[in-house]
Amino acid sequence: METGSPDDTGTAGAADPARDEPVWSGLPPGLLRMRRLLLVVWLGLLTLAAALLPALFLDPVWSALAVPPLVLLAWGWVMLERNWCSWRYAERADDLLISRGVLWREETVVPYGRMQLVEVTSGPVERHFGLASVQLHTAAAATDATIPGLDPAEAERLRDRLTELGEARSAGL
């Protein structure tokens, strides 16, 4: 007596470990470029002020005050990339995962049924770099989450998908 299909391999009840792993998406490189530009602009201005003002009004030796902002600029350049690399998100069947953090790793799980509002925002600097952020609001303020620096099309797609899944999951509440 034949009970299975010809291509049945006998693993019907076994879970596929590759399926359990979420598919992570990183942030686009435009976010890193934007943050590095802002770092260079602000610390560049501070370095110029720290070098020129003491040289003009005091002894030129005081221009060495420009060294700490330059060191901070170099350190910030590296830290921004580490922070950018740490951000990722994954859409699963029942929830959205957001992971970030270099020293202290933080992973936020937002169930679709708990989402109340999904916003896409883009300030003037973000718009200039072609970026948008997705912010998720839930009933508990502690689980509100943000995914910064996405492409606007991806942000809108994510907003529409999360809204659709949120409505479908909350219908039973």
PDB file of C-alpha atoms in Angstrom:
ATOM      1  CA  MET A   1       0.000   0.000   0.000  1.00  0.00           C
ATOM      2  CA  GLU A   2       1.443   3.314  -1.106  1.00  0.00           C
ATOM      3  CA  THR A   3       0.896   6.281   1.242  1.00  0.00           C
ATOM      4  CA  GLY A   4       3.215   9.018   0.062  1.00  0.00           C
ATOM      5  CA  SER A   5       3.965  10.818  -3.161  1.00  0.00           C
ATOM      6  CA  PRO A   6       6.842   9.628  -5.356  1.00  0.00           C
ATOM      7  CA  ASP A   7       9.026  12.585  -4.318  1.00  0.00           C
ATOM      8  CA  ASP A   8       8.323  12.170  -0.587  1.00  0.00           C
ATOM      9  CA  THR A   9      11.668  11.797   1.219  1.00  0.00           C
ATOM     10  CA  GLY A  10      10.272  11.024   4.647  1.00  0.00           C
ATOM     11  CA  THR A  11      11.125  14.406   6.230  1.00  0.00           C
ATOM     12  CA  ALA A  12       7.591  15.726   6.424  1.00  0.00           C
ATOM     13  CA  GLY A  13       7.748  16.586  10.116  1.00  0.00           C
ATOM     14  CA  ALA A  14      11.329  17.869  10.185  1.00  0.00           C
ATOM     15  CA  ALA A  15      11.885  21.605  10.408  1.00  0.00           C
ATOM     16  CA  ASP A  16      14.222  23.164   7.881  1.00  0.00           C
ATOM     17  CA  PRO A  17      16.856  25.136   9.847  1.00  0.00           C
ATOM     18  CA  ALA A  18      17.456  27.483   6.906  1.00  0.00           C
ATOM     19  CA  ARG A  19      13.807  28.581   7.056  1.00  0.00           C
ATOM     20  CA  ASP A  20      13.987  29.507  10.748  1.00  0.00           C
ATOM     21  CA  GLU A  21      16.733  32.064  10.175  1.00  0.00           C
ATOM     22  CA  PRO A  22      15.395  35.534   9.307  1.00  0.00           C
ATOM     23  CA  VAL A  23      16.604  37.220   6.142  1.00  0.00           C
ATOM     24  CA  TRP A  24      18.352  40.368   7.342  1.00  0.00           C
ATOM     25  CA  SER A  25      18.470  43.593   5.326  1.00  0.00           C
ATOM     26  CA  GLY A  26      21.070  46.258   6.010  1.00  0.00           C
ATOM     27  CA  LEU A  27      20.847  49.995   5.572  1.00  0.00           C
ATOM     28  CA  PRO A  28      21.875  51.654   2.298  1.00  0.00           C
ATOM     29  CA  PRO A  29      25.316  53.327   2.108  1.00  0.00           C
ATOM     30  CA  GLY A  30      23.691  56.734   1.565  1.00  0.00           C
ATOM     31  CA  LEU A  31      22.994  56.929   5.309  1.00  0.00           C
ATOM     32  CA  LEU A  32      26.688  56.480   6.103  1.00  0.00           C
ATOM     33  CA  ARG A  33      27.644  59.137   3.538  1.00  0.00           C
ATOM     34  CA  MET A  34      25.111  61.574   4.993  1.00  0.00           C
ATOM     35  CA  ARG A  35      26.259  61.049   8.578  1.00  0.00           C
ATOM     36  CA  ARG A  36      29.926  61.348   7.628  1.00  0.00           C
ATOM     37  CA  LEU A  37      29.250  64.578   5.739  1.00  0.00           C
ATOM     38  CA  LEU A  38      27.487  66.037   8.780  1.00  0.00           C
ATOM     39  CA  LEU A  39      30.408  64.957  10.964  1.00  0.00           C
ATOM     40  CA  VAL A  40      32.942  66.607   8.665  1.00  0.00           C
ATOM     41  CA  VAL A  41      30.914  69.817   8.387  1.00  0.00           C
ATOM     42  CA  TRP A  42      30.381  70.309  12.119  1.00  0.00           C
ATOM     43  CA  LEU A  43      33.784  69.143  13.339  1.00  0.00           C
ATOM     44  CA  GLY A  44      35.470  70.860  10.391  1.00  0.00           C
ATOM     45  CA  LEU A  45      33.951  74.163  11.454  1.00  0.00           C
ATOM     46  CA  LEU A  46      34.991  73.524  15.052  1.00  0.00           C
ATOM     47  CA  THR A  47      38.538  72.669  13.940  1.00  0.00           C
ATOM     48  CA  LEU A  48      38.756  75.836  11.856  1.00  0.00           C
ATOM     49  CA  ALA A  49      37.495  77.963  14.722  1.00  0.00           C
ATOM     50  CA  ALA A  50      39.868  76.275  17.176  1.00  0.00           C
ATOM     51  CA  ALA A  51      42.819  76.869  14.840  1.00  0.00           C
ATOM     52  CA  LEU A  52      42.121  80.352  13.496  1.00  0.00           C
ATOM     53  CA  LEU A  53      40.662  82.263  16.429  1.00  0.00           C
ATOM     54  CA  PRO A  54      43.503  81.595  18.888  1.00  0.00           C
ATOM     55  CA  ALA A  55      46.068  82.248  16.136  1.00  0.00           C
ATOM     56  CA  LEU A  56      44.491  85.625  15.337  1.00  0.00           C
ATOM     57  CA  PHE A  57      43.825  86.891  18.851  1.00  0.00           C
ATOM     58  CA  LEU A  58      46.392  85.036  20.943  1.00  0.00           C
ATOM     59  CA  ASP A  59      49.725  83.381  20.420  1.00  0.00           C
ATOM     60  CA  PRO A  60      49.853  80.993  17.385  1.00  0.00           C
ATOM     61  CA  VAL A  61      50.835  78.190  19.786  1.00  0.00           C
ATOM     62  CA  TRP A  62      47.209  78.132  20.928  1.00  0.00           C
ATOM     63  CA  SER A  63      46.270  76.821  17.470  1.00  0.00           C
ATOM     64  CA  ALA A  64      47.105  73.391  18.856  1.00  0.00           C
ATOM     65  CA  LEU A  65      43.548  73.491  20.204  1.00  0.00           C
ATOM     66  CA  ALA A  66      42.560  72.288  16.720  1.00  0.00           C
ATOM     67  CA  VAL A  67      44.077  68.860  17.395  1.00  0.00           C
ATOM     68  CA  PRO A  68      41.292  67.474  19.676  1.00  0.00           C
ATOM     69  CA  PRO A  69      38.517  68.154  17.115  1.00  0.00           C
ATOM     70  CA  LEU A  70      40.644  66.465  14.419  1.00  0.00           C
ATOM     71  CA  VAL A  71      41.142  63.417  16.631  1.00  0.00           C
ATOM     72  CA  LEU A  72      37.420  63.394  17.365  1.00  0.00           C
ATOM     73  CA  LEU A  73      36.730  63.601  13.631  1.00  0.00           C
ATOM     74  CA  ALA A  74      38.928  60.579  12.900  1.00  0.00           C
ATOM     75  CA  TRP A  75      37.393  58.574  15.754  1.00  0.00           C
ATOM     76  CA  GLY A  76      33.846  59.566  14.711  1.00  0.00           C
ATOM     77  CA  TRP A  77      34.553  58.544  11.094  1.00  0.00           C
ATOM     78  CA  VAL A  78      35.346  54.983  12.184  1.00  0.00           C
ATOM     79  CA  MET A  79      32.538  54.788  14.766  1.00  0.00           C
ATOM     80  CA  LEU A  80      29.917  55.931  12.263  1.00  0.00           C
ATOM     81  CA  GLU A  81      30.784  53.037   9.973  1.00  0.00           C
ATOM     82  CA  ARG A  82      30.671  50.538  12.828  1.00  0.00           C
ATOM     83  CA  ASN A  83      27.276  51.878  13.885  1.00  0.00           C
ATOM     84  CA  TRP A  84      25.957  51.821  10.307  1.00  0.00           C
ATOM     85  CA  CYS A  85      27.091  48.201   9.864  1.00  0.00           C
ATOM     86  CA  SER A  86      25.288  47.176  13.065  1.00  0.00           C
ATOM     87  CA  TRP A  87      21.815  48.263  11.857  1.00  0.00           C
ATOM     88  CA  ARG A  88      19.662  45.621  10.173  1.00  0.00           C
ATOM     89  CA  TYR A  89      16.047  44.520   9.995  1.00  0.00           C
ATOM     90  CA  ALA A  90      14.162  41.375   9.024  1.00  0.00           C
ATOM     91  CA  GLU A  91      10.540  40.702   8.163  1.00  0.00           C
ATOM     92  CA  ARG A  92       9.244  37.420   9.558  1.00  0.00           C
ATOM     93  CA  ALA A  93       5.819  35.793   9.364  1.00  0.00           C
ATOM     94  CA  ASP A  94       4.468  37.335  12.589  1.00  0.00           C
ATOM     95  CA  ASP A  95       6.819  40.177  13.489  1.00  0.00           C
ATOM     96  CA  LEU A  96       9.511  42.603  12.421  1.00  0.00           C
ATOM     97  CA  LEU A  97      13.006  42.338  13.904  1.00  0.00           C
ATOM     98  CA  ILE A  98      15.268  45.383  14.225  1.00  0.00           C
ATOM     99  CA  SER A  99      18.819  44.865  15.411  1.00  0.00           C
ATOM    100  CA  ARG A 100      21.422  47.526  16.162  1.00  0.00           C
ATOM    101  CA  GLY A 101      24.316  48.356  18.411  1.00  0.00           C
ATOM    102  CA  VAL A 102      28.069  47.935  18.438  1.00  0.00           C
ATOM    103  CA  LEU A 103      28.957  47.459  22.107  1.00  0.00           C
ATOM    104  CA  TRP A 104      25.467  46.837  23.456  1.00  0.00           C
ATOM    105  CA  ARG A 105      23.466  44.882  20.917  1.00  0.00           C
ATOM    106  CA  GLU A 106      19.770  45.692  20.955  1.00  0.00           C
ATOM    107  CA  GLU A 107      17.197  43.609  19.127  1.00  0.00           C
ATOM    108  CA  THR A 108      13.624  44.837  18.974  1.00  0.00           C
ATOM    109  CA  VAL A 109      10.784  42.507  18.017  1.00  0.00           C
ATOM    110  CA  VAL A 110       7.598  44.271  16.934  1.00  0.00           C
ATOM    111  CA  PRO A 111       4.621  41.930  16.395  1.00  0.00           C
ATOM    112  CA  TYR A 112       2.534  42.998  13.397  1.00  0.00           C
ATOM    113  CA  GLY A 113      -0.678  42.774  15.405  1.00  0.00           C
ATOM    114  CA  ARG A 114       0.614  45.343  17.948  1.00  0.00           C
ATOM    115  CA  MET A 115       1.446  48.051  15.412  1.00  0.00           C
ATOM    116  CA  GLN A 116      -0.811  51.058  15.580  1.00  0.00           C
ATOM    117  CA  LEU A 117       0.919  53.460  13.224  1.00  0.00           C
ATOM    118  CA  VAL A 118       3.704  53.214  10.648  1.00  0.00           C
ATOM    119  CA  GLU A 119       5.225  56.527   9.563  1.00  0.00           C
ATOM    120  CA  VAL A 120       7.669  57.375   6.797  1.00  0.00           C
ATOM    121  CA  THR A 121       9.588  60.593   7.494  1.00  0.00           C
ATOM    122  CA  SER A 122      12.293  62.419   5.598  1.00  0.00           C
ATOM    123  CA  GLY A 123      13.912  65.682   6.679  1.00  0.00           C
ATOM    124  CA  PRO A 124      15.603  68.117   4.277  1.00  0.00           C
ATOM    125  CA  VAL A 125      19.071  66.558   4.630  1.00  0.00           C
ATOM    126  CA  GLU A 126      17.648  63.041   4.256  1.00  0.00           C
ATOM    127  CA  ARG A 127      15.711  64.109   1.151  1.00  0.00           C
ATOM    128  CA  HIS A 128      18.888  65.578  -0.342  1.00  0.00           C
ATOM    129  CA  PHE A 129      20.586  62.193   0.046  1.00  0.00           C
ATOM    130  CA  GLY A 130      17.494  60.279  -1.149  1.00  0.00           C
ATOM    131  CA  LEU A 131      16.735  58.704   2.247  1.00  0.00           C
ATOM    132  CA  ALA A 132      13.678  58.167   4.435  1.00  0.00           C
ATOM    133  CA  SER A 133      13.051  56.658   7.876  1.00  0.00           C
ATOM    134  CA  VAL A 134      10.302  54.260   8.927  1.00  0.00           C
ATOM    135  CA  GLN A 135       8.962  54.674  12.452  1.00  0.00           C
ATOM    136  CA  LEU A 136       6.708  52.069  14.057  1.00  0.00           C
ATOM    137  CA  HIS A 137       4.357  53.029  16.874  1.00  0.00           C
ATOM    138  CA  THR A 138       2.776  50.503  19.213  1.00  0.00           C
ATOM    139  CA  ALA A 139       0.586  50.794  22.299  1.00  0.00           C
ATOM    140  CA  ALA A 140       3.644  50.388  24.524  1.00  0.00           C
ATOM    141  CA  ALA A 141       6.037  53.297  24.013  1.00  0.00           C
ATOM    142  CA  ALA A 142       8.984  51.079  24.917  1.00  0.00           C
ATOM    143  CA  THR A 143       8.534  49.019  21.744  1.00  0.00           C
ATOM    144  CA  ASP A 144       8.377  51.914  19.318  1.00  0.00           C
ATOM    145  CA  ALA A 145      11.088  51.329  16.731  1.00  0.00           C
ATOM    146  CA  THR A 146      12.747  53.213  13.889  1.00  0.00           C
ATOM    147  CA  ILE A 147      14.601  52.072  10.797  1.00  0.00           C
ATOM    148  CA  PRO A 148      16.651  55.065   9.575  1.00  0.00           C
ATOM    149  CA  GLY A 149      18.108  55.857   6.184  1.00  0.00           C
ATOM    150  CA  LEU A 150      16.135  53.642   3.814  1.00  0.00           C
ATOM    151  CA  ASP A 151      15.555  54.344   0.145  1.00  0.00           C
ATOM    152  CA  PRO A 152      12.170  56.131  -0.114  1.00  0.00           C
ATOM    153  CA  ALA A 153      10.711  53.361  -2.317  1.00  0.00           C
ATOM    154  CA  GLU A 154      11.800  50.692   0.198  1.00  0.00           C
ATOM    155  CA  ALA A 155      10.425  52.785   3.075  1.00  0.00           C
ATOM    156  CA  GLU A 156       7.040  53.097   1.361  1.00  0.00           C
ATOM    157  CA  ARG A 157       6.997  49.380   0.480  1.00  0.00           C
ATOM    158  CA  LEU A 158       7.824  48.500   4.071  1.00  0.00           C
ATOM    159  CA  ARG A 159       5.164  50.900   5.392  1.00  0.00           C
ATOM    160  CA  ASP A 160       2.496  49.425   3.115  1.00  0.00           C
ATOM    161  CA  ARG A 161       3.471  45.837   3.939  1.00  0.00           C
ATOM    162  CA  LEU A 162       3.611  46.455   7.685  1.00  0.00           C
ATOM    163  CA  THR A 163       0.285  48.278   7.629  1.00  0.00           C
ATOM    164  CA  GLU A 164      -1.323  45.449   5.662  1.00  0.00           C
ATOM    165  CA  LEU A 165       0.089  42.776   7.972  1.00  0.00           C
ATOM    166  CA  GLY A 166      -0.815  44.818  11.041  1.00  0.00           C
ATOM    167  CA  GLU A 167      -4.432  45.127   9.940  1.00  0.00           C
ATOM    168  CA  ALA A 168      -4.638  41.425   9.154  1.00  0.00           C
ATOM    169  CA  ARG A 169      -3.118  40.365  12.497  1.00  0.00           C
ATOM    170  CA  SER A 170      -5.085  42.800  14.651  1.00  0.00           C
ATOM    171  CA  ALA A 171      -8.436  41.786  13.142  1.00  0.00           C
ATOM    172  CA  GLY A 172      -8.703  38.932  15.635  1.00  0.00           C
ATOM    173  CA  LEU A 173      -8.159  41.164  18.691  1.00  0.00           C
TER     174      LEU A 173
END
